[in-house]
């Protein structure tokens, strides 16, 4: 079997719901994707520009999708929903069609990501997700997101800046002290 893309690379594992927008997203066969009552007033991918700006100092960081959208919409469709600056960084997903759907779905998000880390063997990695239950040894790589505000929550933004720096190395832009877009 061919090794997955990103072997030896820097990888950010990215969830969508609760990270790039409110977590209360639903899918209807005719309506498509929409927010439930809790997500009212939010828009899909409302935090994508923020993530794009936070990744500017790290042009060598690739994205692996760890979102359930890949299982329900397929990889190419889930990837196509991202804006171009993020889409161009995507090299794969934690789920692929050769996997057993049921077995994969029974794993926690942390287990899904950690299995991909074992398979992909990145040189450095981080994961941003609103799912909890990450093993203690993975916490240096994990950025917990706010289910409602996603990465736009100020604490999450701060944690993301710090973990990007710690996991992917310092950069002049990130070390400039106050790297907060739109601040």
Coordinates of N, CA and C in Angstrom, one line a residue:
X1 N 0.8 -1.2 0.0 CA 0.0 0.0 0.0 C 0.9 1.2 0.0
X2 N 0.5 2.2 -0.8 CA 1.2 3.5 -0.9 C 1.1 4.3 0.4
X3 N 2.2 4.9 0.9 CA 2.2 5.7 2.1 C 1.3 6.9 1.9
X4 N 0.6 7.3 2.9 CA -0.2 8.5 2.8 C 0.6 9.8 2.6
X5 N 0.0 10.8 1.9 CA 0.6 12.1 1.7 C 0.9 12.7 3.1
X6 N 2.0 13.4 3.2 CA 2.3 14.1 4.4 C 3.3 13.4 5.3
X7 N 3.8 12.2 4.9 CA 4.8 11.5 5.7 C 6.0 12.4 5.9
X8 N 6.4 12.6 7.1 CA 7.5 13.5 7.4 C 7.2 15.0 7.3
X9 N 6.0 15.4 7.1 CA 5.6 16.8 7.0 C 5.0 17.3 8.3
X10 N 4.7 18.6 8.3 CA 4.0 19.2 9.4 C 2.5 19.2 9.1
X11 N 1.7 18.7 10.0 CA 0.3 18.5 9.7 C -0.6 19.0 10.8
X12 N -1.6 19.8 10.4 CA -2.7 20.2 11.3 C -3.9 19.4 11.0
X13 N -4.4 18.7 12.0 CA -5.7 17.9 11.9 C -6.8 18.9 12.2
X14 N -7.8 19.0 11.2 CA -8.8 20.0 11.3 C -10.2 19.4 11.3
X15 N -11.0 19.7 12.3 CA -12.4 19.5 12.4 C -13.1 20.7 11.8
X16 N -14.3 20.6 11.4 CA -15.1 21.7 10.9 C -16.1 22.3 12.0
X17 N -17.0 21.4 12.4 CA -18.0 21.8 13.3 C -17.4 22.1 14.7
X18 N -17.7 23.2 15.2 CA -17.2 23.6 16.5 C -15.8 24.2 16.4
X19 N -15.3 24.3 15.2 CA -13.9 24.9 15.0 C -14.0 26.0 14.0
X20 N -14.5 25.7 12.8 CA -14.6 26.7 11.7 C -15.9 27.4 11.8
X21 N -16.9 26.9 12.5 CA -18.2 27.5 12.7 C -18.9 26.8 13.9
X22 N -20.0 27.2 14.2 CA -20.8 26.6 15.3 C -21.0 25.1 15.1
X23 N -21.0 24.4 16.2 CA -21.0 22.9 16.1 C -22.4 22.4 15.7
X24 N -23.5 23.2 15.7 CA -24.8 22.7 15.5 C -25.2 22.7 14.0
X25 N -24.5 21.9 13.2 CA -24.7 21.8 11.8 C -25.4 20.5 11.5
X26 N -26.5 20.6 10.6 CA -27.2 19.4 10.2 C -27.2 19.3 8.7
X27 N -27.5 18.1 8.2 CA -27.6 17.9 6.8 C -28.9 17.3 6.4
X28 N -29.6 17.9 5.5 CA -30.9 17.4 5.0 C -30.8 17.0 3.5
X29 N -31.4 16.0 3.0 CA -31.2 15.6 1.6 C -31.6 16.7 0.6
X30 N -32.6 17.5 1.0 CA -33.1 18.5 0.1 C -32.6 19.9 0.5
X31 N -32.5 20.2 1.8 CA -32.1 21.5 2.3 C -30.6 21.6 2.2
X32 N -29.9 20.6 2.3 CA -28.4 20.6 2.3 C -28.0 20.9 3.8
X33 N -26.9 21.5 3.9 CA -26.3 21.8 5.3 C -27.0 23.1 5.8
X34 N -27.3 23.0 7.1 CA -28.0 24.1 7.8 C -27.7 24.0 9.3
X35 N -27.9 25.2 10.0 CA -27.7 25.2 11.4 C -29.0 24.9 12.1
X36 N -28.9 24.2 13.2 CA -30.0 23.9 14.1 C -30.3 25.2 14.9
X37 N -31.2 25.1 15.9 CA -31.6 26.3 16.7 C -30.4 26.9 17.4
X38 N -29.5 26.1 18.0 CA -28.4 26.6 18.7 C -27.4 27.4 17.8
X39 N -27.4 27.0 16.6 CA -26.4 27.7 15.6 C -27.0 28.8 14.9
X40 N -28.3 29.2 15.2 CA -28.9 30.3 14.5 C -28.1 31.5 14.5
X41 N -27.9 32.2 13.4 CA -27.2 33.5 13.4 C -25.7 33.2 12.9
X42 N -25.3 32.0 12.9 CA -23.9 31.7 12.4 C -23.9 31.3 11.0
X43 N -22.7 31.4 10.4 CA -22.6 31.0 9.0 C -21.5 29.9 8.9
X44 N -21.7 29.0 7.9 CA -20.7 28.0 7.6 C -19.3 28.6 7.3
X45 N -18.3 28.1 8.0 CA -16.9 28.5 7.7 C -16.6 30.0 8.1
X46 N -17.4 30.5 9.1 CA -17.2 31.9 9.5 C -15.8 32.1 10.1
X47 N -15.1 31.1 10.5 CA -13.8 31.3 11.1 C -12.7 30.8 10.2
X48 N -13.0 30.5 9.0 CA -12.0 30.1 8.0 C -10.9 31.2 7.7
X49 N -11.3 32.4 7.6 CA -10.4 33.5 7.4 C -9.4 33.6 8.5
X50 N -9.9 33.5 9.8 CA -9.1 33.5 10.9 C -8.0 32.4 10.9
X51 N -8.4 31.2 10.6 CA -7.4 30.1 10.5 C -6.4 30.4 9.4
X52 N -6.9 30.9 8.3 CA -6.0 31.2 7.2 C -4.9 32.2 7.7
X53 N -5.3 33.2 8.4 CA -4.4 34.2 8.9 C -3.4 33.7 9.9
X54 N -3.9 32.8 10.8 CA -3.1 32.2 11.8 C -2.0 31.2 11.2
X55 N -2.4 30.7 10.0 CA -1.4 29.8 9.4 C -0.4 30.5 8.4
X56 N -0.6 31.7 8.2 CA 0.3 32.5 7.3 C 1.8 32.3 7.7
X57 N 2.1 32.4 9.0 CA 3.5 32.2 9.3 C 4.1 30.8 9.1
X58 N 3.2 29.8 8.8 CA 3.6 28.4 8.6 C 3.2 27.9 7.3
X59 N 3.9 28.4 6.2 CA 3.5 27.9 4.9 C 3.8 26.5 4.6
X60 N 4.6 25.8 5.4 CA 4.9 24.4 5.2 C 4.0 23.5 6.0
X61 N 2.9 24.0 6.6 CA 2.0 23.2 7.4 C 0.8 22.8 6.4
X62 N 0.6 21.4 6.4 CA -0.5 20.9 5.6 C -1.7 20.6 6.5
X63 N -2.8 20.4 5.9 CA -4.0 20.1 6.7 C -4.5 18.7 6.3
X64 N -4.9 17.9 7.3 CA -5.6 16.7 7.2 C -6.9 16.8 7.8
X65 N -8.0 16.5 7.1 CA -9.3 16.7 7.6 C -9.7 15.6 8.5
X66 N -10.1 16.0 9.7 CA -10.6 15.1 10.8 C -12.0 15.3 11.1
X67 N -12.8 15.8 10.1 CA -14.2 16.1 10.3 C -15.1 15.0 9.8
X68 N -16.2 14.9 10.5 CA -17.2 13.8 10.1 C -17.8 14.1 8.7
X69 N -17.6 15.3 8.2 CA -18.0 15.7 6.8 C -17.4 14.8 5.8
X70 N -16.2 14.3 6.0 CA -15.6 13.4 5.0 C -16.4 12.1 4.9
X71 N -16.8 11.5 6.0 CA -17.6 10.3 5.9 C -19.0 10.5 5.3
X72 N -19.6 11.7 5.6 CA -21.0 11.9 5.1 C -21.0 12.5 3.7
X73 N -20.1 13.3 3.4 CA -20.1 14.0 2.1 C -19.0 13.5 1.1
X74 N -18.1 12.7 1.6 CA -16.9 12.3 0.8 C -15.8 13.3 0.9
X75 N -14.6 12.9 0.8 CA -13.4 13.7 0.9 C -13.4 14.9 0.0
X76 N -13.6 14.7 -1.3 CA -13.5 15.8 -2.3 C -14.6 16.8 -2.0
X77 N -15.8 16.4 -1.7 CA -16.8 17.4 -1.4 C -16.6 18.2 -0.1
X78 N -16.1 17.5 0.9 CA -15.8 18.2 2.2 C -14.7 19.2 2.0
X79 N -13.6 18.8 1.2 CA -12.5 19.6 0.9 C -13.0 20.9 0.1
X80 N -13.9 20.6 -0.8 CA -14.3 21.7 -1.7 C -15.0 22.8 -1.0
X81 N -15.5 22.6 0.2 CA -16.2 23.6 1.0 C -15.3 24.6 1.6
X82 N -14.0 24.3 1.7 CA -13.0 25.3 2.3 C -12.7 26.4 1.3
X83 N -12.3 27.6 1.8 CA -11.8 28.6 0.9 C -10.5 28.2 0.3
X84 N -10.1 28.8 -0.8 CA -8.9 28.4 -1.5 C -7.6 28.3 -0.7
X85 N -7.4 29.3 0.2 CA -6.2 29.3 0.9 C -6.0 28.1 1.9
X86 N -7.1 27.6 2.4 CA -7.1 26.4 3.2 C -7.1 25.2 2.4
X87 N -8.0 25.2 1.4 CA -8.1 24.0 0.5 C -6.8 23.6 -0.1
X88 N -6.0 24.6 -0.5 CA -4.7 24.2 -1.1 C -3.7 23.5 -0.2
X89 N -4.0 23.6 1.1 CA -3.1 22.9 2.1 C -3.5 21.5 2.4
X90 N -4.8 21.1 2.0 CA -5.3 19.8 2.4 C -4.7 18.7 1.6
X91 N -4.2 17.7 2.3 CA -3.5 16.6 1.7 C -4.2 15.3 1.9
X92 N -5.2 15.3 2.8 CA -5.9 14.0 3.0 C -6.9 14.1 4.2
X93 N -7.3 13.0 4.7 CA -8.3 12.9 5.7 C -8.0 11.7 6.6
X94 N -8.5 11.8 7.8 CA -8.3 10.6 8.8 C -9.1 9.4 8.3
X95 N -10.2 9.7 7.6 CA -11.0 8.6 7.0 C -10.8 8.5 5.5
X96 N -10.8 7.3 5.0 CA -10.8 7.0 3.6 C -11.7 5.9 3.3
X97 N -12.2 5.8 2.1 CA -13.2 4.8 1.7 C -12.8 3.3 1.9
X98 N -11.6 3.0 2.0 CA -11.1 1.6 2.2 C -11.3 1.2 3.6
X99 N -11.6 2.2 4.5 CA -11.8 1.8 5.9 C -13.2 1.3 6.2
X100 N -13.3 0.5 7.2 CA -14.6 0.0 7.7 C -15.3 1.2 8.3
X101 N -16.5 1.6 7.7 CA -17.2 2.8 8.2 C -17.6 2.7 9.7
X102 N -18.2 1.5 10.0 CA -18.6 1.3 11.4 C -17.5 1.3 12.4
X103 N -16.4 0.6 12.1 CA -15.3 0.6 13.0 C -14.7 2.0 13.2
X104 N -14.6 2.7 12.1 CA -14.0 4.1 12.2 C -15.0 5.0 13.1
X105 N -16.2 4.9 12.8 CA -17.2 5.7 13.5 C -17.3 5.4 15.0
X106 N -16.9 4.2 15.4 CA -16.9 3.8 16.8 C -15.7 4.4 17.6
X107 N -14.7 4.9 16.9 CA -13.5 5.4 17.5 C -13.8 6.9 18.0
X108 N -13.2 7.3 19.0 CA -13.3 8.7 19.4 C -12.5 9.5 18.4
X109 N -12.7 10.8 18.3 CA -12.0 11.7 17.4 C -10.5 11.6 17.7
X110 N -10.1 11.5 19.0 CA -8.7 11.4 19.4 C -8.1 10.1 18.8
X111 N -8.8 9.0 18.9 CA -8.3 7.8 18.4 C -8.2 7.8 16.9
X112 N -9.2 8.4 16.2 CA -9.1 8.6 14.7 C -7.8 9.4 14.3
X113 N -7.6 10.5 15.0 CA -6.4 11.3 14.7 C -5.1 10.5 15.0
X114 N -5.1 9.9 16.2 CA -3.8 9.3 16.6 C -3.5 8.1 15.7
X115 N -4.5 7.4 15.2 CA -4.3 6.3 14.2 C -3.7 6.9 12.9
X116 N -4.2 8.0 12.5 CA -3.7 8.7 11.3 C -2.2 9.2 11.6
X117 N -2.0 9.7 12.7 CA -0.6 10.1 13.1 C 0.4 8.9 12.9
X118 N -0.1 7.7 13.4 CA 0.7 6.5 13.3 C 0.9 6.1 11.9
X119 N -0.1 6.2 11.1 CA -0.1 5.8 9.7 C 0.7 6.8 8.8
X120 N 0.5 8.1 9.0 CA 1.1 9.2 8.2 C 2.5 9.5 8.7
X121 N 2.8 9.4 9.9 CA 4.1 9.7 10.5 C 4.6 11.1 10.2
X122 N 3.8 12.2 10.5 CA 4.3 13.5 10.3 C 5.4 13.9 11.2
X123 N 6.2 14.8 10.7 CA 7.4 15.3 11.6 C 6.9 16.1 12.8
X124 N 5.8 16.7 12.6 CA 5.1 17.5 13.7 C 3.7 17.5 13.4
X125 N 2.8 17.6 14.4 CA 1.4 17.7 14.2 C 0.7 18.4 15.4
X126 N -0.5 18.9 15.0 CA -1.4 19.5 16.0 C -2.8 19.2 15.5
X127 N -3.8 19.2 16.5 CA -5.2 19.0 16.1 C -6.0 20.0 16.8
X128 N -6.9 20.6 16.1 CA -7.9 21.5 16.6 C -9.3 20.9 16.5
X129 N -10.0 20.7 17.6 CA -11.2 20.0 17.6 C -12.0 20.4 18.9
X130 N -13.3 20.3 18.8 CA -14.2 20.6 19.9 C -14.5 19.3 20.7
X131 N -14.0 18.2 20.2 CA -14.3 16.9 20.9 C -13.3 16.8 22.1
X132 N -13.8 16.3 23.2 CA -12.9 16.1 24.4 C -12.5 14.6 24.5
X133 N -11.7 14.3 25.5 CA -11.3 12.9 25.7 C -10.0 12.5 25.1
X134 N -9.1 13.5 24.9 CA -7.8 13.2 24.3 C -6.9 12.6 25.4
X135 N -6.1 11.6 25.1 CA -5.2 11.0 26.0 C -4.2 12.1 26.5
X136 N -3.7 12.0 27.7 CA -2.8 13.0 28.2 C -1.5 13.1 27.4
X137 N -1.0 12.1 26.8 CA 0.2 12.2 26.0 C 0.0 13.0 24.7
X138 N -1.3 13.2 24.3 CA -1.5 13.9 23.1 C -1.8 15.4 23.4
X139 N -2.0 15.8 24.6 CA -2.4 17.1 25.0 C -1.4 18.2 24.4
X140 N -0.1 18.0 24.3 CA 0.7 19.0 23.8 C 0.4 19.3 22.3
X141 N -0.3 18.5 21.6 CA -0.7 18.6 20.2 C -2.1 19.1 20.0
X142 N -2.9 19.0 21.1 CA -4.4 19.3 21.0 C -4.7 20.7 21.4
X143 N -5.6 21.3 20.5 CA -6.1 22.6 20.8 C -7.6 22.4 20.9
X144 N -8.1 22.5 22.2 CA -9.6 22.4 22.4 C -10.3 23.6 21.9
X145 N -11.3 23.4 21.1 CA -12.1 24.5 20.5 C -13.4 24.7 21.2
X146 N -14.0 25.9 21.1 CA -15.2 26.2 21.7 C -16.3 25.7 20.8
X147 N -17.3 24.9 21.2 CA -18.3 24.4 20.3 C -19.2 25.4 19.6
X148 N -19.4 26.6 20.3 CA -20.2 27.6 19.7 C -19.4 28.6 18.9
X149 N -18.3 29.2 19.5 CA -17.5 30.2 18.8 C -16.4 29.6 18.0
X150 N -16.1 28.3 18.2 CA -14.9 27.8 17.5 C -13.6 28.4 17.8
X151 N -12.8 28.6 16.8 CA -11.5 29.2 17.1 C -11.5 30.7 17.2
X152 N -12.7 31.3 17.0 CA -12.9 32.7 17.2 C -12.9 33.1 18.7
X153 N -13.2 32.1 19.6 CA -13.2 32.4 21.0 C -11.7 32.9 21.4
X154 N -11.6 34.0 22.1 CA -10.3 34.5 22.4 C -9.3 33.6 23.0
X155 N -9.8 32.8 24.0 CA -8.9 31.8 24.6 C -8.4 30.7 23.6
X156 N -9.3 30.3 22.8 CA -9.0 29.3 21.8 C -8.0 29.9 20.8
X157 N -8.2 31.1 20.3 CA -7.3 31.8 19.4 C -5.9 31.8 20.0
X158 N -5.8 32.2 21.3 CA -4.6 32.3 22.0 C -3.9 30.9 22.1
X159 N -4.7 29.9 22.5 CA -4.1 28.6 22.6 C -3.6 28.1 21.2
X160 N -4.4 28.4 20.2 CA -4.0 28.0 18.8 C -2.7 28.6 18.4
X161 N -2.5 29.9 18.6 CA -1.3 30.6 18.3 C -0.1 29.9 19.1
X162 N -0.3 29.6 20.3 CA 0.8 29.0 21.1 C 1.1 27.6 20.7
X163 N 0.1 26.8 20.4 CA 0.3 25.4 20.0 C 0.9 25.3 18.6
X164 N 0.5 26.3 17.7 CA 1.1 26.3 16.4 C 2.6 26.6 16.5
X165 N 3.0 27.5 17.3 CA 4.4 27.9 17.6 C 5.1 26.7 18.2
X166 N 4.6 26.1 19.2 CA 5.2 25.0 19.9 C 5.4 23.8 19.0
X167 N 4.4 23.5 18.2 CA 4.5 22.2 17.4 C 5.1 22.4 16.0
X168 N 5.1 23.6 15.5 CA 5.6 23.8 14.1 C 6.7 24.8 14.0
X169 N 7.2 25.2 15.2 CA 8.4 26.1 15.2 C 8.0 27.6 15.2
X170 N 8.9 28.4 15.6 CA 8.6 29.8 15.7 C 8.8 30.4 14.3
X171 N 8.2 31.5 14.1 CA 8.3 32.3 12.9 C 8.3 33.7 13.3
X172 N 8.9 34.5 12.5 CA 9.0 36.0 12.8 C 7.6 36.6 13.0
X173 N 6.6 36.2 12.2 CA 5.3 36.8 12.3 C 4.7 36.3 13.6
X174 N 4.8 35.0 14.0 CA 4.2 34.5 15.2 C 4.9 35.0 16.4
X175 N 6.2 35.3 16.3 CA 7.0 35.7 17.5 C 6.9 37.2 17.7
X176 N 6.3 37.9 16.8 CA 6.1 39.3 16.9 C 5.4 39.8 18.1
X177 N 5.0 38.8 18.9 CA 4.4 39.2 20.2 C 2.9 39.1 20.1
X178 N 2.3 39.9 19.3 CA 0.8 40.0 19.4 C 0.2 39.6 18.0
X179 N 0.4 38.4 17.6 CA -0.1 37.9 16.3 C -1.6 37.5 16.5
X180 N -2.5 38.5 16.5 CA -3.9 38.2 16.5 C -4.5 39.0 15.4
X181 N -4.9 38.3 14.3 CA -5.6 39.0 13.2 C -6.7 39.9 13.6
X182 N -6.9 41.0 13.0 CA -8.0 41.9 13.3 C -8.0 42.5 14.7
X183 N -6.8 42.4 15.4 CA -6.8 43.0 16.7 C -6.2 44.4 16.7

